[in-house]
Every structure is written in structure tokens, then in C-alpha cells.
Short mmCIF file of C-alpha atoms and ligand atoms in Angstrom, two decimals:
data_model
loop_
_atom_site.label_atom_id
_atom_site.label_comp_id
_atom_site.label_asym_id
_atom_site.label_seq_id
_atom_site.Cartn_x
_atom_site.Cartn_y
_atom_site.Cartn_z
CA UNK A 243 -28.59 38.82 82.58
CA UNK A 244 -31.62 37.60 84.45
CA UNK A 245 -31.73 37.16 88.19
CA UNK A 246 -32.24 33.64 89.48
CA UNK A 247 -32.88 33.58 93.23
CA UNK A 248 -32.21 29.92 93.92
CA UNK A 249 -33.13 30.12 97.60
CA UNK A 250 -36.41 31.93 97.01
CA UNK A 251 -37.43 29.84 94.04
CA UNK A 252 -36.71 26.47 95.56
CA UNK A 253 -40.13 26.30 97.23
CA UNK A 254 -41.66 26.87 93.79
CA UNK A 255 -39.95 23.77 92.46
CA UNK A 256 -36.81 25.27 90.91
CA UNK A 257 -34.41 22.50 89.94
CA UNK A 258 -30.88 22.63 88.54
CA UNK A 259 -32.22 21.61 85.15
CA UNK A 260 -34.67 24.54 85.09
CA UNK A 261 -32.00 26.99 86.29
CA UNK A 262 -29.66 25.76 83.54
CA UNK A 263 -32.37 26.15 80.91
CA UNK A 264 -33.13 29.66 82.20
CA UNK A 265 -29.46 30.64 82.16
CA UNK A 266 -29.24 29.44 78.55
CA UNK A 267 -32.02 31.76 77.35
CA UNK A 268 -31.00 34.24 74.66
CA UNK A 269 -29.69 37.59 75.86
CA UNK A 270 -32.68 39.68 76.93
CA UNK A 271 -31.66 43.23 76.00
CA UNK A 272 -31.32 42.34 72.33
CA UNK A 273 -34.78 40.82 72.35
CA UNK A 274 -36.31 43.96 73.83
CA UNK A 275 -34.60 46.54 71.63
CA UNK A 276 -36.95 45.86 68.72
CA UNK A 277 -40.08 46.52 70.80
CA UNK A 278 -40.84 50.26 70.69
CA UNK A 279 -43.37 50.17 73.53
CA UNK A 280 -40.73 48.98 75.99
CA UNK A 281 -38.30 51.36 77.62
CA UNK A 282 -35.31 50.75 79.86
CA UNK A 283 -35.89 48.15 82.57
CA UNK A 284 -35.74 49.62 86.03
CA UNK A 285 -35.90 46.37 87.98
CA UNK A 286 -33.67 43.55 86.75
CA UNK A 287 -35.51 40.83 84.84
CA UNK A 288 -36.01 37.80 87.05
CA UNK A 289 -37.08 34.19 86.91
CA UNK A 290 -40.65 33.45 88.03
CA UNK A 291 -43.11 30.59 87.88
CA UNK A 292 -46.57 30.89 86.35
CA UNK A 293 -49.18 30.05 89.01
CA UNK A 294 -52.38 31.02 87.13
CA UNK A 295 -53.32 31.85 83.55
CA UNK A 296 -56.22 34.16 82.75
CA UNK A 297 -57.49 35.60 79.50
CA UNK A 298 -55.57 38.87 79.68
CA UNK A 299 -53.09 38.36 82.48
CA UNK A 300 -51.03 35.76 84.30
CA UNK A 301 -50.18 35.34 87.97
CA UNK A 302 -46.50 34.73 88.47
CA UNK A 303 -44.52 34.05 91.65
CA UNK A 304 -40.90 35.04 92.21
CA UNK A 305 -40.56 33.25 95.53
CA UNK A 306 -41.46 36.38 97.50
CA UNK A 307 -44.75 37.49 96.04
CA UNK A 308 -47.45 36.55 93.60
CA UNK A 309 -47.99 39.31 91.04
CA UNK A 310 -50.13 39.90 88.00
CA UNK A 311 -48.27 40.25 84.71
CA UNK A 312 -48.98 40.47 81.01
CA UNK A 313 -47.33 38.53 78.25
CA UNK A 314 -45.22 40.63 75.90
CA UNK A 315 -47.24 40.60 72.64
CA UNK A 316 -44.24 39.46 70.65
CA UNK A 317 -43.75 36.46 72.96
CA UNK A 318 -47.45 35.63 72.78
CA UNK A 319 -47.28 35.69 68.97
CA UNK A 320 -44.14 33.56 68.85
CA UNK A 321 -45.77 30.95 71.07
CA UNK A 322 -48.97 31.07 69.04
CA UNK A 323 -46.99 30.32 65.90
CA UNK A 324 -45.81 27.14 67.62
CA UNK A 325 -49.44 26.33 68.45
CA UNK A 326 -48.79 26.82 72.15
CA UNK A 327 -49.06 29.39 74.96
CA UNK A 328 -47.86 29.92 78.51
CA UNK A 329 -49.34 27.40 80.92
CA UNK A 330 -49.48 27.04 84.69
CA UNK A 331 -46.16 25.58 85.82
CA UNK A 332 -44.13 27.36 83.16
CA UNK A 333 -40.93 29.12 84.19
CA UNK A 334 -40.62 32.55 82.66
CA UNK A 335 -38.73 35.82 82.83
CA UNK A 336 -40.52 38.89 84.11
CA UNK A 337 -39.23 42.39 83.50
CA UNK A 338 -40.65 45.60 84.94
CA UNK A 339 -40.74 48.35 82.44
CA UNK A 340 -42.01 51.89 82.39
CA UNK A 341 -43.93 52.72 79.26
CA UNK A 342 -41.85 54.68 76.76
CA UNK A 343 -42.94 58.28 76.64
CA UNK A 344 -44.45 58.20 80.14
CA UNK A 345 -42.77 60.25 82.81
CA UNK A 346 -41.08 57.79 85.12
CA UNK A 347 -43.48 56.70 87.78
CA UNK A 348 -43.01 53.62 89.89
CA UNK A 349 -46.76 53.06 90.05
CA UNK A 350 -46.89 52.84 86.28
CA UNK A 351 -44.23 50.19 86.07
CA UNK A 352 -45.73 47.15 84.50
CA UNK A 353 -44.49 43.63 84.86
CA UNK A 354 -44.20 41.86 81.53
CA UNK A 355 -43.50 38.23 80.88
CA UNK A 356 -40.79 38.61 78.26
CA UNK A 357 -39.40 35.09 77.88
CA UNK A 358 -40.48 31.52 78.48
CA UNK A 359 -38.02 28.88 79.63
CA UNK A 360 -38.54 25.92 77.28
CA UNK A 361 -40.59 23.51 79.41
CA UNK A 362 -39.00 20.24 80.51
CA UNK A 363 -42.38 18.55 80.31
CA UNK A 364 -45.69 19.73 78.91
CA UNK A 365 -49.22 18.35 78.70
CA UNK A 366 -51.47 19.58 75.88
CA UNK A 367 -54.92 18.61 74.73
CA UNK A 368 -56.86 19.10 71.51
CA UNK A 369 -60.32 20.60 71.23
CA UNK A 370 -63.11 19.23 69.06
CA UNK A 371 -61.73 21.17 66.07
CA UNK A 372 -58.31 19.60 66.48
CA UNK A 373 -56.72 22.78 67.84
CA UNK A 374 -54.03 22.30 70.47
CA UNK A 375 -54.36 23.86 73.96
CA UNK A 376 -51.73 23.80 76.68
CA UNK A 377 -52.71 22.26 80.02
CA UNK A 378 -49.62 22.45 82.26
CA UNK A 379 -45.84 22.62 82.04
CA UNK A 380 -42.91 21.34 84.10
CA UNK A 381 -44.78 18.68 85.97
CA UNK A 382 -43.27 15.49 87.38
CA UNK A 383 -46.42 13.59 88.32
CA UNK A 384 -49.94 13.66 86.92
CA UNK A 385 -52.35 12.35 89.54
CA UNK A 386 -55.34 11.07 87.60
CA UNK A 387 -58.07 11.47 90.20
CA UNK A 388 -61.16 9.30 89.73
CA UNK A 389 -63.91 8.67 92.24
CA UNK A 390 -64.73 5.10 93.23
CA UNK A 391 -68.38 6.23 93.16
CA UNK A 392 -70.31 6.95 89.92
CA UNK A 393 -67.30 8.81 88.57
CA UNK A 394 -65.53 5.48 88.01
CA UNK A 395 -65.00 5.07 84.25
CA UNK A 396 -62.18 3.01 82.77
CA UNK A 397 -62.47 4.42 79.26
CA UNK A 398 -62.12 7.97 80.56
CA UNK A 399 -59.12 6.87 82.59
CA UNK A 400 -57.49 5.41 79.45
CA UNK A 401 -58.09 8.76 77.78
CA UNK A 402 -56.27 10.54 80.62
CA UNK A 403 -53.42 8.03 80.44
CA UNK A 404 -53.09 8.75 76.71
CA UNK A 405 -53.17 12.50 77.41
CA UNK A 406 -50.23 12.18 79.77
CA UNK A 407 -48.32 9.59 77.74
CA UNK A 408 -45.35 11.02 75.89
CA UNK A 409 -45.52 14.35 77.75
CA UNK A 410 -42.60 13.53 80.04
CA UNK A 411 -44.97 13.34 83.02
CA UNK A 412 -45.45 10.14 85.02
CA UNK A 413 -49.10 9.21 85.62
CA UNK A 414 -50.40 7.94 88.98
CA UNK A 415 -53.99 6.75 89.33
CA UNK A 416 -55.61 8.08 92.50
CA UNK A 417 -58.97 6.50 93.22
CA UNK A 418 -60.79 8.83 95.61
CA UNK A 419 -63.82 8.27 97.82
CA UNK A 420 -62.58 4.89 99.01
CA UNK A 421 -64.61 5.58 102.16
CA UNK A 422 -67.77 6.30 100.14
CA UNK A 423 -67.48 3.01 98.27
CA UNK A 424 -67.05 1.09 101.49
CA UNK A 425 -70.14 2.79 102.88
CA UNK A 426 -72.44 2.19 99.89
CA UNK A 427 -71.22 -1.39 99.46
CA UNK A 428 -72.15 -1.98 103.08
CA UNK A 429 -75.65 -0.73 102.41
CA UNK A 430 -76.07 -2.74 99.24
CA UNK A 431 -75.65 -6.20 100.71
CA UNK A 432 -74.63 -7.49 104.06
CA UNK A 433 -72.64 -10.46 102.79
CA UNK A 434 -70.69 -8.57 100.12
CA UNK A 435 -67.35 -7.54 101.55
CA UNK A 436 -66.77 -3.83 100.78
CA UNK A 437 -63.04 -4.48 100.77
CA UNK A 438 -63.57 -6.92 97.91
CA UNK A 439 -65.45 -4.37 95.87
CA UNK A 440 -62.62 -1.90 96.37
CA UNK A 441 -60.07 -4.54 95.42
CA UNK A 442 -62.08 -5.46 92.35
CA UNK A 443 -62.07 -1.86 91.13
CA UNK A 444 -58.39 -1.41 91.84
CA UNK A 445 -57.72 -4.67 89.96
CA UNK A 446 -59.86 -3.45 87.03
CA UNK A 447 -57.75 -0.29 86.85
CA UNK A 448 -54.50 -2.23 87.06
CA UNK A 449 -55.67 -4.47 84.19
CA UNK A 450 -56.22 -1.44 81.98
CA UNK A 451 -53.17 0.65 82.94
CA UNK A 452 -49.58 -0.29 82.17
CA UNK A 453 -47.66 -2.08 84.92
CA UNK A 454 -45.44 0.97 85.60
CA UNK A 455 -48.41 3.09 86.68
CA UNK A 456 -49.05 3.25 90.43
CA UNK A 457 -52.65 2.84 91.53
CA UNK A 458 -53.80 4.12 94.95
CA UNK A 459 -57.17 4.24 96.66
CA UNK A 460 -57.61 7.12 99.11
CA UNK A 461 -60.09 9.11 101.11
CA UNK A 462 -59.23 12.58 99.84
CA UNK A 463 -60.77 14.23 102.90
CA UNK A 464 -58.43 12.44 105.32
CA UNK A 465 -54.81 13.28 106.19
CA UNK A 466 -54.07 9.62 105.40
CA UNK A 467 -54.32 10.61 101.72
CA UNK A 468 -51.31 12.90 102.16
CA UNK A 469 -49.39 10.03 103.75
CA UNK A 470 -50.29 7.72 100.86
CA UNK A 471 -49.08 10.32 98.36
CA UNK A 472 -45.84 11.07 100.26
CA UNK A 473 -43.62 9.37 97.62
CA UNK A 474 -44.66 12.03 95.08
CA UNK A 475 -44.47 15.01 97.40
CA UNK A 476 -40.71 15.42 97.80
CA UNK A 477 -39.17 18.89 97.66
CA UNK A 478 -38.84 20.16 94.09
CA UNK A 479 -41.56 17.86 92.73
CA UNK A 480 -44.57 19.28 90.90
CA UNK A 481 -47.87 17.41 90.70
CA UNK A 482 -50.92 18.15 88.62
CA UNK A 483 -54.35 16.83 89.60
CA UNK A 484 -56.44 15.82 86.58
CA UNK A 485 -59.88 14.27 86.52
CA UNK A 486 -63.52 15.06 86.05
CA UNK A 487 -65.38 17.64 88.07
CA UNK A 488 -66.39 16.32 91.46
CA UNK A 489 -63.66 13.67 91.54
CA UNK A 490 -62.06 15.26 94.61
CA UNK A 491 -59.13 17.21 93.15
CA UNK A 492 -59.71 20.35 95.19
CA UNK A 493 -60.47 18.29 98.28
CA UNK A 494 -57.15 16.53 97.82
CA UNK A 495 -55.37 19.85 97.22
CA UNK A 496 -56.71 21.15 100.53
CA UNK A 497 -55.72 17.97 102.34
CA UNK A 498 -52.18 18.27 100.96
CA UNK A 499 -52.06 21.99 101.84
CA UNK A 500 -53.50 21.26 105.29
CA UNK A 501 -55.74 24.27 104.67
CA UNK A 502 -59.05 25.01 102.97
CA UNK A 503 -57.60 27.08 100.12
CA UNK A 504 -59.53 25.65 97.19
CA UNK A 505 -63.31 25.70 97.03
CA UNK A 506 -64.77 22.23 96.83
CA UNK A 507 -68.08 20.72 95.81
CA UNK A 508 -69.21 20.61 99.42
CA UNK A 509 -69.20 24.40 99.53
CA UNK A 510 -71.14 24.53 96.31
CA UNK A 511 -74.02 22.59 97.85
CA UNK A 512 -74.77 25.57 100.07
CA UNK A 513 -74.59 27.99 97.17
CA UNK A 514 -77.41 27.86 94.67
CA UNK A 515 -75.47 29.98 92.21
CA UNK A 516 -72.67 27.47 92.14
CA UNK A 517 -69.87 30.03 91.96
CA UNK A 518 -67.49 28.07 94.14
CA UNK A 519 -66.38 25.44 91.66
CA UNK A 520 -62.79 25.36 90.46
CA UNK A 521 -62.71 27.58 87.39
CA UNK A 522 -59.03 27.82 86.58
CA UNK A 523 -55.77 25.98 87.08
CA UNK A 524 -53.65 27.15 89.98
CA UNK A 525 -50.29 26.21 91.44
CA UNK A 526 -49.85 25.90 95.22
CA UNK A 527 -46.80 25.34 97.39
CA UNK A 528 -47.03 22.44 99.81
CA UNK A 529 -45.46 22.18 103.25
CA UNK A 530 -43.30 19.30 101.94
CA UNK A 531 -41.58 21.56 99.41
CA UNK A 532 -43.57 20.14 96.48
CA UNK A 533 -46.00 22.09 94.31
CA UNK A 534 -49.49 20.98 93.36
CA UNK A 535 -51.58 22.24 90.45
CA UNK A 536 -55.34 21.99 90.94
CA UNK A 537 -57.39 22.01 87.74
CA UNK A 538 -61.06 22.16 86.76
CA UNK A 539 -62.32 19.21 84.71
CA UNK A 540 -61.26 19.39 81.07
CA UNK A 541 -64.17 20.25 78.80
CA UNK A 542 -62.93 18.36 75.77
CA UNK A 543 -60.63 15.60 76.88
CA UNK A 544 -58.77 14.83 73.70
CA UNK A 545 -55.17 13.80 74.08
CA UNK A 546 -52.68 15.61 71.86
CA UNK A 547 -51.10 12.42 70.55
CA UNK A 548 -50.17 10.94 67.22
CA UNK A 549 -50.74 7.29 66.32
CA UNK A 550 -47.31 6.21 67.53
CA UNK A 551 -47.69 7.78 70.96
CA UNK A 552 -51.18 6.38 71.27
CA UNK A 553 -49.94 2.89 70.37
CA UNK A 554 -47.25 3.28 73.04
CA UNK A 555 -49.90 4.28 75.56
CA UNK A 556 -51.75 1.06 74.72
CA UNK A 557 -48.52 -0.93 74.81
CA UNK A 558 -50.19 -4.33 75.22
CA UNK A 559 -51.99 -3.89 71.88
CA UNK A 560 -48.75 -3.06 70.08
CA UNK A 561 -47.01 -6.08 71.58
CA UNK A 562 -49.80 -8.48 70.70
CA UNK A 563 -50.09 -7.08 67.17
CA UNK A 564 -46.82 -8.84 66.32
CA UNK A 565 -48.68 -12.15 66.70
CA UNK A 566 -51.58 -11.21 64.39
CA UNK A 567 -51.79 -13.24 61.16
CA UNK A 568 -51.68 -10.15 58.96
CA UNK A 569 -48.92 -7.63 59.37
CA UNK A 570 -51.28 -4.75 58.65
CA UNK A 571 -54.00 -6.15 60.94
CA UNK A 572 -56.29 -3.43 62.24
CA UNK A 573 -57.69 -5.73 64.93
CA UNK A 574 -61.23 -5.28 63.72
CA UNK A 575 -62.57 -8.21 61.68
CA UNK A 576 -59.40 -9.88 60.45
CA UNK A 577 -59.06 -13.61 61.08
CA UNK A 578 -56.14 -14.71 63.25
CA UNK A 579 -56.09 -11.44 65.23
CA UNK A 580 -54.09 -11.93 68.42
CA UNK A 581 -55.18 -8.55 69.81
CA UNK A 582 -58.91 -9.22 69.65
CA UNK A 583 -58.31 -12.56 71.27
CA UNK A 584 -56.45 -11.22 74.30
CA UNK A 585 -57.43 -7.58 74.86
CA UNK A 586 -60.56 -6.55 76.74
CA UNK A 587 -63.19 -5.65 74.09
CA UNK A 588 -64.04 -2.37 75.80
CA UNK A 589 -60.39 -1.37 75.91
CA UNK A 590 -59.94 -2.22 72.22
CA UNK A 591 -63.04 -0.20 71.27
CA UNK A 592 -61.69 2.75 73.24
CA UNK A 593 -58.30 2.39 71.50
CA UNK A 594 -59.95 2.47 68.09
CA UNK A 595 -61.96 5.54 69.03
CA UNK A 596 -58.86 7.38 70.25
CA UNK A 597 -57.02 6.28 67.12
CA UNK A 598 -59.72 7.77 64.90
CA UNK A 599 -59.50 11.03 66.83
CA UNK A 600 -55.71 11.11 66.66
CA UNK A 601 -55.80 10.55 62.88
CA UNK A 602 -58.34 13.30 62.44
CA UNK A 603 -56.35 15.71 64.60
CA UNK A 604 -53.06 15.11 62.86
CA UNK A 605 -54.53 15.42 59.40
CA UNK A 606 -53.56 18.59 57.64
CA UNK A 607 -56.24 20.99 56.47
CA UNK A 608 -55.70 19.80 52.89
CA UNK A 609 -56.12 16.17 53.88
CA UNK A 610 -59.31 17.11 55.71
CA UNK A 611 -60.66 18.68 52.54
CA UNK A 612 -59.67 15.68 50.44
CA UNK A 613 -61.25 13.31 52.92
CA UNK A 614 -64.43 15.36 52.91
CA UNK A 615 -64.68 15.22 49.13
CA UNK A 616 -64.03 11.45 49.14
CA UNK A 617 -66.89 11.01 51.60
CA UNK A 618 -69.12 13.24 49.51
CA UNK A 619 -68.45 11.17 46.37
CA UNK A 620 -68.99 7.97 48.30
CA UNK A 621 -72.30 9.02 49.79
CA UNK A 622 -73.37 10.31 46.36
CA UNK A 623 -72.55 6.89 44.89
CA UNK A 624 -74.40 5.20 47.72
CA UNK A 625 -77.45 7.36 47.12
CA UNK A 626 -77.31 6.58 43.41
CA UNK A 627 -77.15 2.86 44.16
CA UNK A 628 -80.14 3.07 46.48
CA UNK A 629 -82.17 5.06 43.95
N1 GDP B 208 -66.15 11.02 101.43
C1 GDP B 208 -65.36 11.54 100.50
N2 GDP B 208 -65.79 12.63 99.86
C2 GDP B 208 -64.96 13.17 98.92
C3 GDP B 208 -63.71 12.59 98.60
N3 GDP B 208 -63.15 13.33 97.62
C4 GDP B 208 -64.02 14.33 97.34
N4 GDP B 208 -65.13 14.24 98.12
C5 GDP B 208 -66.30 15.11 98.06
O1 GDP B 208 -66.71 15.21 96.71
C6 GDP B 208 -67.17 16.52 96.40
C7 GDP B 208 -66.43 17.10 95.22
O2 GDP B 208 -65.08 17.30 95.57
P1 GDP B 208 -64.14 18.41 94.89
O3 GDP B 208 -62.84 18.35 95.59
O4 GDP B 208 -64.81 19.72 94.82
O5 GDP B 208 -63.99 17.81 93.41
P2 GDP B 208 -63.19 18.46 92.17
O6 GDP B 208 -64.22 18.97 91.23
O7 GDP B 208 -62.43 17.31 91.57
O8 GDP B 208 -62.29 19.53 92.69
C8 GDP B 208 -67.00 17.31 97.69
O9 GDP B 208 -68.24 17.32 98.33
C9 GDP B 208 -65.99 16.52 98.49
O10 GDP B 208 -66.16 16.70 99.85
C10 GDP B 208 -63.31 11.40 99.30
O11 GDP B 208 -62.25 10.82 99.07
N5 GDP B 208 -64.18 10.93 100.25
MG1 MG B 209 -62.19 21.49 92.09
ZN1 ZN B 210 -54.95 -7.97 64.97
#
């Protein structure tokens, strides 16, 4: 039996659903018997939440303390076979074990992550080679942070929306640097109302995101940002901040924490070596009882979605497709295409690009090989024709 300290774990976002999933985990002793390196547990296995993931170790919190732990190799392998791994936000079981053969010594007791509670929600991405990488688990809200300054990019935002779509996490668009935009718009022209520029950008986002997605404009450096985000900060809620580097994620984290815990870009300006950027994902407990996960920008932002999920993320395109003249219309050059007629050209281009990526990623290795040989034959034929 594993220990579940409801009181202690509540501030880490423990919900009844998580506790039930943890209680339903397979019996632990049986799982450990087959591992020769593990001896008798001396501290009862207990439920913890993963707050950081590093190459060799994890940080896990049990409601009392944050400790470093390693993943039991067998668990790591099992997860790898499912093309996944432990992510920040995961709930897991930690057991302290003395190494078999060692004389018992409390100092040598090592905490091992021995089980993972199946996540209730999970965001994953794909890298350029199509390999899947976990981003976060057990999150309620994904705040897609985008600056109203030069960071503003609707195609990137659509990419983030696709990343989150189908993961069980609700996206919220948080446009940061609302104060910066107002300032620069003021400088640009006296008769242009900065409020209008802000409204125009918010409207542009609303036009490209589905109607269910909330869109907020905030100054991440001001406590007013915390007030604006209050609906998502209830006790037991977990938020993840996603967005490009410099968007204001760490600034927002600090504002929500009411403390300068995370290093922000402002600090980096005074440091020529630039070591103060956010380098890893980390989970923090907020005074409201919610948890927030700060993240660095994603290097390769490729959603882990198939065609169906992607189509659902671009719901307007799917709906309009019903009115296209051809049932198999690809909304490219076909006559009578209702999608091309109504959807913003930039949005449609972005959809097609994401679709190509999704197809490539979901292709099996064999299909990849076949496709490569088809291309080879085709380009050979083309060369022959040109010759
Ligand atoms: N004026 C203003 N500056 C902001 C805002 N959000 C972020 N910044 C600044 O933008 C820079 C990058 O912020 P940071 O939080 O490190 O971005 P991160 O990479 O997303 O974590 C820092 O200098 C922040 O002070 C905002 O809403 N208003
Ligand atoms: Mg940061
Ligand atoms: Zn069409």
C-alpha cells in the first residue's frame, strides 16, 4: 500500500481523481520483487508530484519537502516503450530503499520513483525527426503567453493551440506586454489610439482561435495580471506557461508567486554570460492553492497530433469543408472550395504546413522508406525528362 497524505498533497494540486488513480495502481511489492538491486523498503512508498525533470534525476515533492530521486530503470524502460517519460506535473510513487548487499545505513537510502500514476492530461511534442517528447502532465490550463511586441505571431500561436488540442488541457491566450504596446504605439503616432492597436491585436487573435478559448491582455510585471488570471488560479488547479523565450513566462510566474523566484530576461541583461535564462520546466505552488509550471521556450515546436486532432484544432476549416464542391477537396486549387473562400489565407497556409508535418510524423518507418523511394524515382524521371 502506498501512503497518500491528502492534507499535505493538496497544495500540490492533489484531486480526488488523482488519488483514485493512485490508489488503483498495481500492488507495489510484487513489482519490486523482480528487481534484484532493490531491497526491503524502510520508509513506506508514498505519493509525490514531479516538480523538475533533469537528465539523471527528478525533483519530487511530497507536500513536506522537495527531494531528488531517480527513476527505477525498469519504469524508465516501460515508459520508453510507450514512447513517453516522466514529465513535470506527473504524480508518482517514491520508495526509499537501501541497496541490497549494503549494510543498512540511513544515509545510503535512495529515493526511487517506482511507479507513475497514469496522467489525467498530458502534452507532448515531436522533434524534427518525428520522435515524441513529453512536455507536462496533469495540467488543467495551458496559458499560451505571447508578447504584444515583436513576439506577436499568429501562426506560432496556432501551432501552440494545436499542441494543446486533444491533450485534455484547456488553452488560454495571454498576451503580455500590454503596457509596452501602449507605450510604443504612443510614440509611433499621436493620433493613433494605443487602445485601438491593442484591441486590433486581441481581435486578430480571437479571429484565429476557436470561440471557446479565452484571450487576455496583461502586463505580466503588474499584480493586475494575477487578478486577471484569478479564474484559473483556484485551489487544485495546475497551469503551464508556454510560449517563446522572452514572452514573459517567468515574469508572470513571479507575479503569481508574489516573489522573484524565477530568473527573468531583465536579470540576463546585466549578465553577459546569459546564465539566468529559464533552462528547465519547474512546478511552483501559488498562494491561491494552484500550481504553476514555468517552462523555457520549446526548441522544436511540433505538436504531437494526427490529422484528425489537427482538423479539430482548426475546427472552422473542417466545418467549411462540408460546403466544398468536391468531397475530397484539399482546399488548395480545387474550384468551388468553400474553405479558401472564407478562411484567412495565412491561417490556411499554416494549417497545410501543420498537416504535412503531422502526416510525416505519423508515418511509419516503412512508409517513410517507401515515400523516399517514390520521390527518388520521381526526381530521376524528372531529370530524364529535362535531359
Ligand atoms: N513591460 C513589460 N515587460 C515585460 C512583460 N512581460 C515580460 N516583460 C519583460 O520581458 C523580458 C523577458 O521576460 P521573461 O519573463 O524572462 O520571459 P520568458 O523567457 O518567457 O520567461 C523581461 O525583461 C521582462 O521584464 C510585460 O507584460 N510588460
Ligand atoms: Mg523564463
Ligand atoms: Zn475546399
